[in-house]
CSV table of C-alpha atoms in Angstrom, one decimal:
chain,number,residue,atom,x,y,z
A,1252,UNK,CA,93.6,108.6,106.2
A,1253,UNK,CA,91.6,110.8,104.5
A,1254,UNK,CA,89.4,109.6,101.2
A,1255,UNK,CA,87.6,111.8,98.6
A,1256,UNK,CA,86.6,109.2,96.0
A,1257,UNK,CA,89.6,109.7,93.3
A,1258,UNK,CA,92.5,111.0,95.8
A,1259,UNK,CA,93.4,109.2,98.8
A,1260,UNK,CA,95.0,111.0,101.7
A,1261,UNK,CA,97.1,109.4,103.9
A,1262,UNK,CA,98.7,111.6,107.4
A,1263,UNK,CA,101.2,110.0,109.4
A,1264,UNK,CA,100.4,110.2,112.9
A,1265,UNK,CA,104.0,108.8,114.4
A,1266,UNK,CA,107.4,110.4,113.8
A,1267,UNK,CA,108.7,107.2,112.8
A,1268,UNK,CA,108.1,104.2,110.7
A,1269,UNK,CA,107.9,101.7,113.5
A,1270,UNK,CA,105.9,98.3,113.2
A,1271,UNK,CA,102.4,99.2,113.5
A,1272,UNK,CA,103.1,102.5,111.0
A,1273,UNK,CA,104.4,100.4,108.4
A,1274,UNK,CA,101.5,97.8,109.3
A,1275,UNK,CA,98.8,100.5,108.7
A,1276,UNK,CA,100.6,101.8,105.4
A,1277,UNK,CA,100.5,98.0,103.6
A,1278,UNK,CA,96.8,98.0,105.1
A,1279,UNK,CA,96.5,101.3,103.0
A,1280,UNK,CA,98.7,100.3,99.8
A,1281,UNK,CA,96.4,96.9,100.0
A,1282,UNK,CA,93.5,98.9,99.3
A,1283,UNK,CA,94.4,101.2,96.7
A,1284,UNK,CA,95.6,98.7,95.0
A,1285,UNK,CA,92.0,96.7,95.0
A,1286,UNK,CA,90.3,99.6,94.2
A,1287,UNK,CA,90.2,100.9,90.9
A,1288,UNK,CA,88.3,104.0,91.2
A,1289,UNK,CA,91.8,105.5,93.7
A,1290,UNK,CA,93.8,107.8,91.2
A,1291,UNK,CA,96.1,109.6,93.4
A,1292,UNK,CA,97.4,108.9,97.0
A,1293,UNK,CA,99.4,111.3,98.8
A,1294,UNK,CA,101.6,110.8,101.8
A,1295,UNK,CA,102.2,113.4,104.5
A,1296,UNK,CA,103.3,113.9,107.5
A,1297,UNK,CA,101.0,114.2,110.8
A,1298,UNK,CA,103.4,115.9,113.0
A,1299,UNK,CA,106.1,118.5,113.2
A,1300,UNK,CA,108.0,116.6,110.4
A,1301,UNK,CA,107.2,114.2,107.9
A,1302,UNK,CA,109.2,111.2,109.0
A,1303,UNK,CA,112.2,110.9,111.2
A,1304,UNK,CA,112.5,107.2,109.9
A,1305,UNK,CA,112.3,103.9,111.7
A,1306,UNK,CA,112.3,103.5,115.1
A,1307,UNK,CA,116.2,102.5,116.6
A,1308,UNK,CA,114.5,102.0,120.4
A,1309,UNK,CA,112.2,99.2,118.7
A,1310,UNK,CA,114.8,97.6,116.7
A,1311,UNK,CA,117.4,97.5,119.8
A,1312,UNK,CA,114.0,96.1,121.6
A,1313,UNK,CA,113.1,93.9,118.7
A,1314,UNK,CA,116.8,92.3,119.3
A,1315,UNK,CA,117.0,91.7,123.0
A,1316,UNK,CA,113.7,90.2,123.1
A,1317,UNK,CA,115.5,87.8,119.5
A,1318,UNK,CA,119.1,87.4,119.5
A,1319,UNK,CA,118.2,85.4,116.2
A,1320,UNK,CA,117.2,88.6,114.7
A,1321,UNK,CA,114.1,86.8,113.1
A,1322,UNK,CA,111.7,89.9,114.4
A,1323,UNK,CA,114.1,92.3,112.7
A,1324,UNK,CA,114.3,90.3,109.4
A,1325,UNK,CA,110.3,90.4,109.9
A,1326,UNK,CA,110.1,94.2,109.9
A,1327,UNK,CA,112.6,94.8,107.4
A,1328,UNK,CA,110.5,92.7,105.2
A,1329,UNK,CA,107.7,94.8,105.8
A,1330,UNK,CA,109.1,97.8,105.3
A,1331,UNK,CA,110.5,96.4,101.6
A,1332,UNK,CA,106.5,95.6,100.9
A,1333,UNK,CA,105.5,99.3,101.8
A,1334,UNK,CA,108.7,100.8,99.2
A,1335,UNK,CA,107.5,98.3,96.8
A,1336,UNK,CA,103.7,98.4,97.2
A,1337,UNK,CA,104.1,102.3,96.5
A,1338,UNK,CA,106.0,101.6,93.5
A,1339,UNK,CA,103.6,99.2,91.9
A,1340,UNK,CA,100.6,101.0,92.2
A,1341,UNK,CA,98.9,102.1,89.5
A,1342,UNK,CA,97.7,105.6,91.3
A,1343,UNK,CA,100.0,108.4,91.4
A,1344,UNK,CA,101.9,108.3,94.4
A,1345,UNK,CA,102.8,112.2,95.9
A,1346,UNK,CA,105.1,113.2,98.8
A,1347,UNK,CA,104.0,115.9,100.7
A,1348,UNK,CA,106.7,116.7,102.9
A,1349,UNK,CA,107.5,119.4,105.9
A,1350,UNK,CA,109.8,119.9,108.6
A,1351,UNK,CA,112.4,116.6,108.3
A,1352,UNK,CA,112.6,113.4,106.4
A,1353,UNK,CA,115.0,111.6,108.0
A,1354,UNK,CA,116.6,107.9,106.9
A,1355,UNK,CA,113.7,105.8,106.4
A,1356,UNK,CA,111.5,108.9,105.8
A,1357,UNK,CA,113.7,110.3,103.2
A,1358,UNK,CA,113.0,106.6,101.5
A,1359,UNK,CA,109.2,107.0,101.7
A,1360,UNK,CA,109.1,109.9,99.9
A,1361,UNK,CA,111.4,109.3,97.6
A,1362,UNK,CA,109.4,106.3,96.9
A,1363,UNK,CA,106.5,108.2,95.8
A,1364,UNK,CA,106.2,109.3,92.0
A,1365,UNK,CA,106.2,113.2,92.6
A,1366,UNK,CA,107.6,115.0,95.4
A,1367,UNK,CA,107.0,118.3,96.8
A,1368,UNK,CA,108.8,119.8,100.0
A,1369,UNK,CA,108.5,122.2,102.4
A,1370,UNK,CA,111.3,125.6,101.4
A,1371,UNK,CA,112.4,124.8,105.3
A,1372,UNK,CA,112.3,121.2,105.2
A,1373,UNK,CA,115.7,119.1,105.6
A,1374,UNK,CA,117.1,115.8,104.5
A,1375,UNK,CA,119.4,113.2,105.6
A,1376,UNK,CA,120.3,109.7,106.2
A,1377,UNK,CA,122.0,108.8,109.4
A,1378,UNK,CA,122.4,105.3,108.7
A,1379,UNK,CA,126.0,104.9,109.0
A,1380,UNK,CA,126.5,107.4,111.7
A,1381,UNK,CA,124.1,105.3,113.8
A,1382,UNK,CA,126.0,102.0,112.9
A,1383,UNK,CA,123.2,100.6,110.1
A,1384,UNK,CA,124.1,99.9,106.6
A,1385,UNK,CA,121.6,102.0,104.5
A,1386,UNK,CA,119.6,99.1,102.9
A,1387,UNK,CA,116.1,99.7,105.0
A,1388,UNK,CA,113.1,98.3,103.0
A,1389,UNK,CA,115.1,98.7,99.5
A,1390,UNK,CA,115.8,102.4,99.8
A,1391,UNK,CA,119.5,102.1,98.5
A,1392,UNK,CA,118.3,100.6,95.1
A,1393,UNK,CA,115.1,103.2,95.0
A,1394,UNK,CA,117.7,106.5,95.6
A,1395,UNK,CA,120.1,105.0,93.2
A,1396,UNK,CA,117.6,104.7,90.4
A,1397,UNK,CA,115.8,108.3,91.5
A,1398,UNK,CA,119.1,110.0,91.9
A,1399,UNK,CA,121.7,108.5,90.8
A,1400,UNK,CA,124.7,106.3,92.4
A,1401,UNK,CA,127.0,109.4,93.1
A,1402,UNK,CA,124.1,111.6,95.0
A,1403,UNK,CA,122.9,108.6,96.8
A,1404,UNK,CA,126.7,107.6,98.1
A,1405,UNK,CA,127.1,111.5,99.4
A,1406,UNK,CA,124.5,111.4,101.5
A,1407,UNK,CA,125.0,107.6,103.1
A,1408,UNK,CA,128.5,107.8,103.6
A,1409,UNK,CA,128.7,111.6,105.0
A,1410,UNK,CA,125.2,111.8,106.5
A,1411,UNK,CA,125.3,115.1,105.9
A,1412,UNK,CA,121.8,116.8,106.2
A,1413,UNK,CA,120.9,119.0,103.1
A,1414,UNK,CA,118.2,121.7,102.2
A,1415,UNK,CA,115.3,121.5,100.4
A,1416,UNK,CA,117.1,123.3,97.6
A,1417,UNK,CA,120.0,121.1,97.5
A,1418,UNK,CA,117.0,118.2,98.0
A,1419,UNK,CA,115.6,119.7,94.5
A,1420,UNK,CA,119.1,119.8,92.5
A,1421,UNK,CA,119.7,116.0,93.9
A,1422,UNK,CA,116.3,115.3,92.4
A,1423,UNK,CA,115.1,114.1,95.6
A,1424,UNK,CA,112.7,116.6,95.5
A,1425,UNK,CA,110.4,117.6,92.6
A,1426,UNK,CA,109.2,120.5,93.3
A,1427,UNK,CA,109.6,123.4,96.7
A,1428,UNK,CA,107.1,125.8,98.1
A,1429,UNK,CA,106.8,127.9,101.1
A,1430,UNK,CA,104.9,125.7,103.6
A,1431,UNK,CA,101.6,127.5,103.5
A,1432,UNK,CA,101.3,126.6,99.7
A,1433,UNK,CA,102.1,122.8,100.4
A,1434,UNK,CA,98.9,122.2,99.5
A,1435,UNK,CA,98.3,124.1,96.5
A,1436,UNK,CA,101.3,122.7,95.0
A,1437,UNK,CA,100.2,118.9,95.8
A,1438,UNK,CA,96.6,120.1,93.6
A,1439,UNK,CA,98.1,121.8,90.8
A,1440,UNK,CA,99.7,117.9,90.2
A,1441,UNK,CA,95.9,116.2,91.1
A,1442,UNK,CA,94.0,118.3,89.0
A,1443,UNK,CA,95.9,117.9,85.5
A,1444,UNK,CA,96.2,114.0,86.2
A,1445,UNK,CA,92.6,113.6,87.4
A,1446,UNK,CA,91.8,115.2,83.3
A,1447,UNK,CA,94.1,112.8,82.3
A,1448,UNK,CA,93.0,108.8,80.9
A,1449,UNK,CA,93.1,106.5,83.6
A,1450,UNK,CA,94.6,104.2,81.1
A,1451,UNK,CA,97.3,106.1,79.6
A,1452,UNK,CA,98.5,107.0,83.3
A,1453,UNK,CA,98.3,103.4,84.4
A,1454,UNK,CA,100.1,102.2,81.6
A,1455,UNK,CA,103.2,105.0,81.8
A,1456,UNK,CA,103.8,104.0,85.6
A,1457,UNK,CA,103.8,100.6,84.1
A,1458,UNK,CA,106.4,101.5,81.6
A,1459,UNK,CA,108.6,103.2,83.9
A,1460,UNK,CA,108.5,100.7,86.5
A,1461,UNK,CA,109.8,97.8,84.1
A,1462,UNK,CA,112.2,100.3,82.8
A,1463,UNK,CA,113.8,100.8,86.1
A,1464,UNK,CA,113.7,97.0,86.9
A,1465,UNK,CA,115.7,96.4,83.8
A,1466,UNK,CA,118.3,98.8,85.1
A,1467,UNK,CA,119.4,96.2,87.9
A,1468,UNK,CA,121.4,92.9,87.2
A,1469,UNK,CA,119.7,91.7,90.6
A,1470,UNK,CA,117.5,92.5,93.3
A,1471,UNK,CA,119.2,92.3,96.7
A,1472,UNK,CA,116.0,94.1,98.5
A,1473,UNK,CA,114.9,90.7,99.6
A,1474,UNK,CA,118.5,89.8,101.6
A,1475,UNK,CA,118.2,93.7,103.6
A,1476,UNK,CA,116.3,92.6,106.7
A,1477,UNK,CA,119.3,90.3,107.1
A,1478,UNK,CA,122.1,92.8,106.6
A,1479,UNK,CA,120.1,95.2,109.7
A,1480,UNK,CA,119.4,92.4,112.0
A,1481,UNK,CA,123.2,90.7,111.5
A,1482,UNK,CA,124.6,94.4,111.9
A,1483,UNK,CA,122.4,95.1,115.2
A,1484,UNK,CA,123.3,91.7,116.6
A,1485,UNK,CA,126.9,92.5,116.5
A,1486,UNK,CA,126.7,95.9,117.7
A,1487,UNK,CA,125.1,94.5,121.0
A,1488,UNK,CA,127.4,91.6,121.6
């Protein structure tokens, strides 16, 4: 993690969103959150690729080690306070994304406010080819609410990986660059919002976040660590 005062950086250093990655990003979202002087906070990826999502050795691990599945439910749970987390903050959340954002890592971006890819990078969630319902951490409601029912059921159900192109039609992505202007692209967003009234900004992610709520007749988030444990458990019997 990199911090310059207004903007907080954060670079991924694992290709997947395994326990002690999703530990260190509610470490991170906790303090953003208590610092009001954090405007921005960008995610991207450390490696090769952004995120190829969580970590199916740990979970088949996680399992064995708990036939209950309570050590499952535990990580789900804390992969549904990282989507969240992002989604309340008052700073600007930005995907910066490269190379692959697979599954779970398609969900951490598109739980950031403004996303920018890669004009290489791919996307894709594998879910049900791997035998997992696609309900990690509350992604299912976030896609359905960022890019509608219809886009998010073609790419559960078909797994299909698509282009950063088809990405930007879907709405998953907001904006795509050549890779060497990644960069540029994520500061021609900072520097307009950094002019902008702390307030004002604060207030319209506010806005938007309780317009989006009222959207669903329930939030089923909570019951999702459940759904991958009981789904894992049966697979291994």
């Amino acid at each position: 993690m990199s911090d310059r005062g207004s903007v907080v950086r954060i670079h991924l250093t694992r290709d997947a969103l395994d326990a002690q990655t999703l530990r260190d990003l509610l470490a991170v979202i906790a303090a953003v959150r208590d610092t009001s002087c954090v405007r921005i906070l960008v995610i991207a990826g450390g490696t090769d690729d952004f995120c190829l999502g969580g970590d199916r050795e740990e979970l088949d691990r996680l399992i064995v080690q708990d036939p209950s599945g309570a050590e499952i439910r535990s990580l789900g749970e804390c992969a549904r306070l990282v989507f969240s987390g992002l989604a309340e903050l008052d700073a600007v959340t930005v995907a910066r994304v490269h190379g692959r954002a697979v599954g779970a890592g398609l969900a951490l971006a598109v739980a950031c406010d403004l996303r920018v890819g890669a004009h290489d990078s791919l996307y894709r969630l594998p879910e049900v080819a791997l035998g997992l319902p696609g309900t990690w951490g509350g992604a299912a409601a976030r896609l359905i609410s960022e890019i509608g029912p219809a886009a998010t059921r073609e790419l559960l159900l078909t797994g299909r990986s698509v282009d950063a192109e088809t990405a930007l039609r879907m709405a998953v992505l907001h904006r795509v660059t050549p890779t060497a202007e990644l960069d540029e692209a994520v500061s021609q967003w900072i520097r307009p919002l950094l002019r902008r009234p702390a307030s004002a900004v604060r207030t319209t992610k506010r806005v938007l976040a309780a317009y989006e709520a009222s959207a669903r007749m329930a939030d089923l988030t909570r019951l999702e660590g459940h759904l991958i444990a009981a789904e894992i458990g049966l697979s291994k019997r």
